Short mmCIF file of C-alpha atoms and ligand atoms in Angstrom, two decimals:
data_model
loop_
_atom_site.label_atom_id
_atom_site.label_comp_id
_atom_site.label_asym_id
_atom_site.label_seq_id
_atom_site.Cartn_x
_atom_site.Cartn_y
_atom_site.Cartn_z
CA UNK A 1 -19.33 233.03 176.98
CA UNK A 2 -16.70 236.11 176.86
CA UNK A 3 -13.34 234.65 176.22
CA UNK A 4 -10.39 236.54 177.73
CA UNK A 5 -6.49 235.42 177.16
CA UNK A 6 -4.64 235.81 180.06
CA UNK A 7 -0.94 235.11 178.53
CA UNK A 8 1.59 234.19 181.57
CA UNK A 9 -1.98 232.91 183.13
CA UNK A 10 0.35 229.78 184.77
CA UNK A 11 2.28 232.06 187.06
CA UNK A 12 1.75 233.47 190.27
CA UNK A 13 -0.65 237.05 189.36
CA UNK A 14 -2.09 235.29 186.26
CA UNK A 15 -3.06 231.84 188.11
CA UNK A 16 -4.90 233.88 190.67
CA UNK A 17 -6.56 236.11 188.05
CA UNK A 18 -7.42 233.22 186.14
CA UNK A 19 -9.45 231.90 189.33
CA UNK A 20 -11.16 235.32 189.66
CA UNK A 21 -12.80 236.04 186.23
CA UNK A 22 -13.70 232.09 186.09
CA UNK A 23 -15.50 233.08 189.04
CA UNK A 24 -16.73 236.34 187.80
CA UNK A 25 -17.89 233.96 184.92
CA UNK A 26 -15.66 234.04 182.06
CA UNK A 27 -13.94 231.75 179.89
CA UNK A 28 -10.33 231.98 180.64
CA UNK A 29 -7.62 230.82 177.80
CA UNK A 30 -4.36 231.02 178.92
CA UNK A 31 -0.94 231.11 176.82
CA UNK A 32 2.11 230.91 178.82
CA UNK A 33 5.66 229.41 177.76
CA UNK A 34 6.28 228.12 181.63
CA UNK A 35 9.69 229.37 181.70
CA UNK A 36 9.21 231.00 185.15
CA UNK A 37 5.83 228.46 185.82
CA UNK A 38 4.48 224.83 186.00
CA UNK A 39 1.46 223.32 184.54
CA UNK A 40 0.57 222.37 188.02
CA UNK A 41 -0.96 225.59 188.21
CA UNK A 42 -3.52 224.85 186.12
CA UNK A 43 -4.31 221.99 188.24
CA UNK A 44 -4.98 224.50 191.28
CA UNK A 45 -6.88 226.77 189.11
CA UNK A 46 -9.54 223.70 188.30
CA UNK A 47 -9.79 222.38 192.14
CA UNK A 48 -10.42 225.65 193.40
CA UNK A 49 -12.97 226.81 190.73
CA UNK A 50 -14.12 222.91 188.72
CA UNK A 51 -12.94 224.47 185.56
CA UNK A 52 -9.56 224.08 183.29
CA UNK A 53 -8.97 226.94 181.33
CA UNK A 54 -7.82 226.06 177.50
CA UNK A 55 -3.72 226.57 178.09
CA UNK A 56 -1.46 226.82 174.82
CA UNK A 57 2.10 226.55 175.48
CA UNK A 58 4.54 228.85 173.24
CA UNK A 59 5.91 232.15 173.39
CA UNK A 60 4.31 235.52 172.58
CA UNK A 61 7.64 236.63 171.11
CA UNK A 62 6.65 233.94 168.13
CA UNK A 63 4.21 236.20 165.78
CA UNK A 64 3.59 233.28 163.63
CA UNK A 65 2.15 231.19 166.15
CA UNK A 66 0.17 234.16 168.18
CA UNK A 67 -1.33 235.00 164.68
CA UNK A 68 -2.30 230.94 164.37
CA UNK A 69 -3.58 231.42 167.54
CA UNK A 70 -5.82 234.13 167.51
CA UNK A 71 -7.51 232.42 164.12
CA UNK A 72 -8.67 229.33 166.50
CA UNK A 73 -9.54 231.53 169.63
CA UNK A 74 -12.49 233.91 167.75
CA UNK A 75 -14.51 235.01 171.02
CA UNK A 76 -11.20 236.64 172.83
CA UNK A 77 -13.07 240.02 174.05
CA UNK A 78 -10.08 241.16 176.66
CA UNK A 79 -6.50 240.24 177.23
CA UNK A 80 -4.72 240.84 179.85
CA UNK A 81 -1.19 240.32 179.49
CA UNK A 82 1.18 239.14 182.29
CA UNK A 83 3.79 237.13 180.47
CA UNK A 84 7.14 239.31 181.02
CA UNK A 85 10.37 238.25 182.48
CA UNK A 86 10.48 239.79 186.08
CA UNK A 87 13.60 239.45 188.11
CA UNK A 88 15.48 242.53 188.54
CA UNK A 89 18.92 241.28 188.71
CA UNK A 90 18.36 238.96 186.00
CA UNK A 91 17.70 241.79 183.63
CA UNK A 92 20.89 244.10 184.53
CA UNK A 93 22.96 240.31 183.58
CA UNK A 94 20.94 240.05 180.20
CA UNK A 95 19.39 243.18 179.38
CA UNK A 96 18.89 242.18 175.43
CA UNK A 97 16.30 239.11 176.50
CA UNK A 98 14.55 241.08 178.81
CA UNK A 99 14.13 244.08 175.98
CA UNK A 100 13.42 241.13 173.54
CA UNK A 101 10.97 239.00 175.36
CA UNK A 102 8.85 241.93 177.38
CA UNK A 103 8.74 244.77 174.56
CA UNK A 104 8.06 242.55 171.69
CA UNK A 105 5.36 240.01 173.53
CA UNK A 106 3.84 243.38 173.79
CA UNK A 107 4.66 244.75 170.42
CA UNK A 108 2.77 241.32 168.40
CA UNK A 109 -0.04 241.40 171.08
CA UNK A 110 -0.94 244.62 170.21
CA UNK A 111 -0.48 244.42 166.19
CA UNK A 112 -2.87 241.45 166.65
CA UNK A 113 -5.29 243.51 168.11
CA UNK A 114 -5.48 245.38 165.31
CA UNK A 115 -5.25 242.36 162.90
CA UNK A 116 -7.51 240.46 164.27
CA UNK A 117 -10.19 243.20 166.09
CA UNK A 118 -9.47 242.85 169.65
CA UNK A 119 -10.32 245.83 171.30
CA UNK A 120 -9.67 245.90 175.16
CA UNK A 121 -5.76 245.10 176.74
CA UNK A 122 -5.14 245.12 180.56
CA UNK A 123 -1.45 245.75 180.73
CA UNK A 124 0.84 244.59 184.04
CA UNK A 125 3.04 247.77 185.30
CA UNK A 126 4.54 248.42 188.31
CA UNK A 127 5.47 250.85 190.91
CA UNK A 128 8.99 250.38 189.53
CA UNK A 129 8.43 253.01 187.00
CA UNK A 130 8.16 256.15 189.75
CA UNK A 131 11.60 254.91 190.99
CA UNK A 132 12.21 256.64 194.45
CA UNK A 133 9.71 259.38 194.38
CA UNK A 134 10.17 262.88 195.97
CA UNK A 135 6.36 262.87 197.16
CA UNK A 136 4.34 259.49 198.99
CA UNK A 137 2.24 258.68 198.47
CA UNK A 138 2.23 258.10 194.88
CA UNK A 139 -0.62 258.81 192.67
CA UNK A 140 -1.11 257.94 189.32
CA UNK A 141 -0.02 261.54 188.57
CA UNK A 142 3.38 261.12 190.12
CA UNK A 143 6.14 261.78 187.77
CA UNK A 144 7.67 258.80 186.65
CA UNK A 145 11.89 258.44 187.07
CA UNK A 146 14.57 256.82 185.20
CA UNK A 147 14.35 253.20 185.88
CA UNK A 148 16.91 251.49 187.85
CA UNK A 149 16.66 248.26 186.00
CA UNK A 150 16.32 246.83 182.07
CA UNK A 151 13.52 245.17 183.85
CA UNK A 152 11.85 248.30 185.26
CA UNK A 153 12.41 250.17 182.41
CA UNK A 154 10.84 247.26 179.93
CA UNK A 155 7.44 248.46 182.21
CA UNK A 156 8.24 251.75 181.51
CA UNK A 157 8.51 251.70 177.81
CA UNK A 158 5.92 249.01 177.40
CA UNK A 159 3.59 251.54 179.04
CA UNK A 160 4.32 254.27 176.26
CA UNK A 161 4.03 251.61 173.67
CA UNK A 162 0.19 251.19 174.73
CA UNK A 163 -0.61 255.03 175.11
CA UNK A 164 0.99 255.36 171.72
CA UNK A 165 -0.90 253.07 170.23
CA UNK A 166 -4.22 253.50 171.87
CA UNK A 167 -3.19 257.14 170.95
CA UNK A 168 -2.87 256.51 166.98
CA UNK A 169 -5.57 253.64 167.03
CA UNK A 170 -8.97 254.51 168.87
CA UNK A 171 -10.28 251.18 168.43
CA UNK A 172 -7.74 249.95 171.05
CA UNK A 173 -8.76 250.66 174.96
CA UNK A 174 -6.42 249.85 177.43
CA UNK A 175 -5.57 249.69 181.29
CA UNK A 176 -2.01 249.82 182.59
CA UNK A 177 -2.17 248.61 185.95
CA UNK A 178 0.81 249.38 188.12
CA UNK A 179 1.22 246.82 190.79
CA UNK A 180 3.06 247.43 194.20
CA UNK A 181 4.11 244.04 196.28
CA UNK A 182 1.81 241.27 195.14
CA UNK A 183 2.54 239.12 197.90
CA UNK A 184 0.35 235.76 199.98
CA UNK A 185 -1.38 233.27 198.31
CA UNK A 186 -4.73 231.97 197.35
CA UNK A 187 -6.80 230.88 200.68
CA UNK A 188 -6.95 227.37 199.38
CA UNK A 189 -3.32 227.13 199.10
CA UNK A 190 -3.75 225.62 196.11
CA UNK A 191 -2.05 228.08 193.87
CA UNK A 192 0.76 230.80 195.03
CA UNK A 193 4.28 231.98 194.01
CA UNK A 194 7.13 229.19 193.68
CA UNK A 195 10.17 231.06 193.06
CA UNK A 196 12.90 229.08 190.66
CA UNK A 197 15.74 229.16 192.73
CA UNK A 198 16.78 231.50 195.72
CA UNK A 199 14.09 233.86 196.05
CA UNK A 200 14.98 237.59 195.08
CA UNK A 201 12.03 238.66 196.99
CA UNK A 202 10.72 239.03 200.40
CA UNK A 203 7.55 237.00 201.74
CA UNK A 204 8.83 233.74 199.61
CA UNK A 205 12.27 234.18 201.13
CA UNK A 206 10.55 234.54 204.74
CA UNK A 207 8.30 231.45 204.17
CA UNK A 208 11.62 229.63 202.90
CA UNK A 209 13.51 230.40 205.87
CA UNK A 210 10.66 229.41 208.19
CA UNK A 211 10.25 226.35 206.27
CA UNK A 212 14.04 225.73 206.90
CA UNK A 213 15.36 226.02 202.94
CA UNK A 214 17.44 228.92 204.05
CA UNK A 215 19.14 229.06 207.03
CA UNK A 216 18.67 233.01 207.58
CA UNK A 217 16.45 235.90 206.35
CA UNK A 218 19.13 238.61 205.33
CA UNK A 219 17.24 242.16 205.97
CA UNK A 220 18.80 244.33 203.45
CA UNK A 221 19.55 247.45 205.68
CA UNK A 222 18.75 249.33 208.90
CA UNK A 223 19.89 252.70 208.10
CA UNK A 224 16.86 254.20 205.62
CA UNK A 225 14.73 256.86 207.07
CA UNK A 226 11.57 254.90 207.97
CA UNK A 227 9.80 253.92 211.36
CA UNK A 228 12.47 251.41 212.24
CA UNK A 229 15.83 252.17 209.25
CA UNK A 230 14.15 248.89 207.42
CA UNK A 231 13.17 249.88 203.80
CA UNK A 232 8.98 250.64 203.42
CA UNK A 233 7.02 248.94 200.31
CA UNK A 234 3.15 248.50 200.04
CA UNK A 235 2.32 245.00 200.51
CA UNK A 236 -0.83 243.65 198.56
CA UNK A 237 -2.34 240.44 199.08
CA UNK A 238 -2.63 238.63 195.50
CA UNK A 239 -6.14 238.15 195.29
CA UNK A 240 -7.24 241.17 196.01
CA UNK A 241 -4.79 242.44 193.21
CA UNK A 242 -6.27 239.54 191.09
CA UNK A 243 -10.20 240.67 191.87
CA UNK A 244 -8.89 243.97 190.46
CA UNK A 245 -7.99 242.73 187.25
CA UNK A 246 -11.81 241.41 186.93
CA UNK A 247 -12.46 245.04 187.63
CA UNK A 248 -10.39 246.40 184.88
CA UNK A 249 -12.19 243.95 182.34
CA UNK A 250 -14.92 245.01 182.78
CA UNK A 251 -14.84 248.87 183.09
CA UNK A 252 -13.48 248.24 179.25
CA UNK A 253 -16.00 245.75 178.34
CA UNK A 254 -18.74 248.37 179.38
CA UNK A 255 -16.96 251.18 177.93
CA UNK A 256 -17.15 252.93 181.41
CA UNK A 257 -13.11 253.91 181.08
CA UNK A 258 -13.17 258.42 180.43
CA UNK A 259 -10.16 257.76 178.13
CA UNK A 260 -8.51 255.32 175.70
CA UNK A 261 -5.58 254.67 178.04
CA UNK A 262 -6.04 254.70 181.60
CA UNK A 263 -3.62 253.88 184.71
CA UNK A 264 -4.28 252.67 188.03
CA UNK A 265 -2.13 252.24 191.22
CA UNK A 266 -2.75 249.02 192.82
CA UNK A 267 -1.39 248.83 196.31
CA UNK A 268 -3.21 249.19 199.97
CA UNK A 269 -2.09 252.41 200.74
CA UNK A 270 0.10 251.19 203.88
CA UNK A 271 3.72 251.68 204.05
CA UNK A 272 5.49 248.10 205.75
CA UNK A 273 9.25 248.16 206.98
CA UNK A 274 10.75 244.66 206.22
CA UNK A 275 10.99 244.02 210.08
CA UNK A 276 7.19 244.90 210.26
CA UNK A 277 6.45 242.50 208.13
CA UNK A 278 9.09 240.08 209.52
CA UNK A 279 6.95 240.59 212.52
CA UNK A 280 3.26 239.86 210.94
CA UNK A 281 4.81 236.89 209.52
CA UNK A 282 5.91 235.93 212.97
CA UNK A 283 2.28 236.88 214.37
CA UNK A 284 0.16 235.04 211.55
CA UNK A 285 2.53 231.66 211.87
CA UNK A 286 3.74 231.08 214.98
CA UNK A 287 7.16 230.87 214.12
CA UNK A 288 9.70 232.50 214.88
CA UNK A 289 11.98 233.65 212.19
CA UNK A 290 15.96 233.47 211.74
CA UNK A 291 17.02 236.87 210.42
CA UNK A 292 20.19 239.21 210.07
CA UNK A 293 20.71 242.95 209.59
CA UNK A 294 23.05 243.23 206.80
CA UNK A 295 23.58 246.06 204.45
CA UNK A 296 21.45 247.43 201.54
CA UNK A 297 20.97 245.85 198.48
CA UNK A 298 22.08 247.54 195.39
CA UNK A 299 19.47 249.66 193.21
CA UNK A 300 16.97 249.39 196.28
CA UNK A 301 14.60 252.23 197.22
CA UNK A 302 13.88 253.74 200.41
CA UNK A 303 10.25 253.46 200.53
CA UNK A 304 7.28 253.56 198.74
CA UNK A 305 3.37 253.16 199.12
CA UNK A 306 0.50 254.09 196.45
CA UNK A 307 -2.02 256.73 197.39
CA UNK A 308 -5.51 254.60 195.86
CA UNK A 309 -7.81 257.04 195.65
CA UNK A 310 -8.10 256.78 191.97
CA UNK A 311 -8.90 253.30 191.97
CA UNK A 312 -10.71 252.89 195.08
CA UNK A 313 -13.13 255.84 193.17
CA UNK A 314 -12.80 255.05 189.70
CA UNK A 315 -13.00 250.87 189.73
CA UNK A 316 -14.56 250.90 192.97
CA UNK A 317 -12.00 248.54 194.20
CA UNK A 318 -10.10 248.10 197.61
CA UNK A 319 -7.50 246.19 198.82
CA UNK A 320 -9.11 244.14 202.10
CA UNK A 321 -7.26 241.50 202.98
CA UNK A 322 -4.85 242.55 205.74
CA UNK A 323 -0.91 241.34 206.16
CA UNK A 324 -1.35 238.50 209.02
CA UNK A 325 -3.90 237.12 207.08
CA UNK A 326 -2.01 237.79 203.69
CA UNK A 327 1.42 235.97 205.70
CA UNK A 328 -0.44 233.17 206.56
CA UNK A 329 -1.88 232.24 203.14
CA UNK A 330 2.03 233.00 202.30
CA UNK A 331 3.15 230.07 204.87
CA UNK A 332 -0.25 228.02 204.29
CA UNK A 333 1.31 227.94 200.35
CA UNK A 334 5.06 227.15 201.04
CA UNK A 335 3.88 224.54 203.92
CA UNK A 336 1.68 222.61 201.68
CA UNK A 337 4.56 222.83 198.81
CA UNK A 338 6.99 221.45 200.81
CA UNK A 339 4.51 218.43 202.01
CA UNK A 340 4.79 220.35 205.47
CA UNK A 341 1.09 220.04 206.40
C1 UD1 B 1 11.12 244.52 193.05
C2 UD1 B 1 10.90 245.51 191.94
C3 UD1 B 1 9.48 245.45 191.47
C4 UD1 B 1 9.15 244.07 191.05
C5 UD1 B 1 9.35 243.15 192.23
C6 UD1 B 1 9.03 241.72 191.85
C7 UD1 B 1 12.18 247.55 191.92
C8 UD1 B 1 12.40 248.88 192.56
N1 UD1 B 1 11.21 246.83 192.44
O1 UD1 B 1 10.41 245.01 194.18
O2 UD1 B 1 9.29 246.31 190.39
O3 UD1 B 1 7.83 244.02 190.61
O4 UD1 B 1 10.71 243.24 192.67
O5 UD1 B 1 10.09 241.06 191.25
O6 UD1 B 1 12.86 247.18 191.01
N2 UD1 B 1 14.34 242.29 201.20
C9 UD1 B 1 15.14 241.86 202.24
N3 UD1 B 1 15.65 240.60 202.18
C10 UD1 B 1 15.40 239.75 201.14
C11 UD1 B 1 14.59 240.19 200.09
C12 UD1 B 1 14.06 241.48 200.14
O7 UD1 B 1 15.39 242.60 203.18
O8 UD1 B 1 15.92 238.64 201.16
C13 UD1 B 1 13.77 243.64 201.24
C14 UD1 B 1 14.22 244.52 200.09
O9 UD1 B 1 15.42 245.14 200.36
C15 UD1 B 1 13.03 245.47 199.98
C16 UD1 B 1 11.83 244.62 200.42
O10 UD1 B 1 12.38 243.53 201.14
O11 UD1 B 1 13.18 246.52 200.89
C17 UD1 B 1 11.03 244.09 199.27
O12 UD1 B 1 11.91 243.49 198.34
P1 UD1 B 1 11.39 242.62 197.10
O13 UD1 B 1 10.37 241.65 197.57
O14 UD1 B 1 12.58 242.10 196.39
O15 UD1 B 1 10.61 243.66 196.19
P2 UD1 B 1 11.07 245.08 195.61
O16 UD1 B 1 12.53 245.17 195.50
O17 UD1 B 1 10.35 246.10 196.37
#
């Protein structure tokens, strides 16, 4: 069976990825160093699919032991590489570790591939990298801005790092995805996102406050030119952003990509406000949320929202779940986390 690595495969985009290619029918190994994940998640990967993926626990940053680990794992076809530190603020506070643990996990994955023969790298990216673009919505094409963040800028580089090399070294293939707002959980509610901490993001901050952690949802601004002054992102349920993934393999796999180094947008198309999706939340749950206007947050956008064409007509993929039904798996998650059912 084809063996794909899916490094950060114990956290929220990798668990649900994981599910999808075991279901797709591959062999899933996972490396992830669980500082922003549990092994729990591994537990939810085998109820919902009757398989546990191989998991090795270190850190790609450690060459040594990626090398060691690529001698004992000889039927590794694909990786697709999630591991990365992600939380915006976190990386304008300690800019050095994010630089350190995102560019050089990157940096000894990709050496290995040469080392070691690995052809085919799906990389994570995000709409981060256009910043606040002058066009929407964005295609691939867009011109990408300075980015606002160490964080968004350790996508940004790591993204030249792989066209570079893919550039210099034909036998490497690879797919930079850029992800809008993964957001909801898997159906079964046996794997989603669990935040350390206060949540720096939306839905898990919504499902927090209607599970009563937090007392109030702060909505960060009512003053941005959208439908209602609430700031617009493109919302995309997890598993569809997972079953892309699968997608991704596989055009590489079957050599079906027109260049070395390809990018995607992955988003639905849709532009949300905050208070739109404040509302679905509502809609899907049945509960009525506690929330307050208060002013922007720093280094925020105004709105953006991926024009898919390219991979709607290139992988033949589609975002279908809609945002009720992505807000409920969202609640169905954080319920059954917090022994709510
Ligand atoms: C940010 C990053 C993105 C990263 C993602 C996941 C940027 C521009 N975007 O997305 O690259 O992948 O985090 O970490 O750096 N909001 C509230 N109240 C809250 C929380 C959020 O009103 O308590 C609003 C925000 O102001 C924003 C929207 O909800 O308008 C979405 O915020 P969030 O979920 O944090 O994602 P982004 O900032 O879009």
């Amino acid at each position: 069976m084809k063996q794909i690595l899916v490094t950060g495969g114990a956290g929220y985009i990798g668990s649900h990825t994981a599910v999808e290619l075991i279901n797709a029918g591959y062999e899933v190994v996972i490396v992830d160093n669980l500082s922003n994940s549990g092994i729990e998640s591994l537990d939810g990967i085998e109820k919902i699919t009757g398989i546990r993926p191989a998991f090795e626990q270190f850190d790609l940053v450690e060459k040594d032991k990626l090398e060691d680990f690529f001698t004992r794992y000889k039927n590794i076809v694909a990786i697709i590489h999630f591991a990365a530190s992600k939380a915006v603020g976190e990386s304008v506070e300690i800019p050095l570790v994010y630089y350190r643990n995102n560019l050089v996990s990157l940096i000894n994955l990709l050496e290995c591939q040469l080392k070691f023969g690995i052809s085919n790298i799906v990389f994570s990216s995000s709409c981060t990298v256009y910043g606040q673009p002058d066009q929407l919505p964005v295609t691939e094409n867009t011109p990408r801005k300075d980015a606002e963040s160490p964080y968004g800028n350790t996508k940004r580089v790591n993204e030249d790092i792989l066209k570079d090399t893919i550039a210099a070294n034909p036998a490497i293939k690879g797919i930079a995805l850029r992800y809008f707002n993964p957001v909801g959980a898997h159906p079964s509610a046996l794997i989603g996102e669990l935040p350390l901490g206060v949540p720096a993001n939306l839905v898990p901050f919504i499902t927090q406050t209607a599970a009563g952690l937090r007392s109030e949802l702060k909505v960060f601004g009512n003053d941005y030119d959208t439908v209602d002054g609430s700031a617009v992102r493109d919302y995309i349920n997890v598993v569809d952003l997972a079953k892309a993934h699968v997608v991704a393999v596989e055009r590489l796999l079957d050599n079906k990509n027109k260049s070395g180094y390809e990018i995607f947008n992955l988003g639905t198309g849709n532009g949300v406000s905050v208070l739109e999706a404040v509302q679905a939340f509502e809609k899907a749950s049945g509960v009525k949320l506690n929330y307050k206007i208060v002013g922007r947050r720093a280094g925020d956008i105004e709105k953006i929202w991926a024009d898919t064409t390219f991979a709607n007509e290139e992988l033949g993929w589609k975002a279908k779940t809609g945002l009720e039904e992505t807000m409920l798996s969202a609640w169905l998650w954080e319920k059954r986390v917090r022994g709510m059912e």
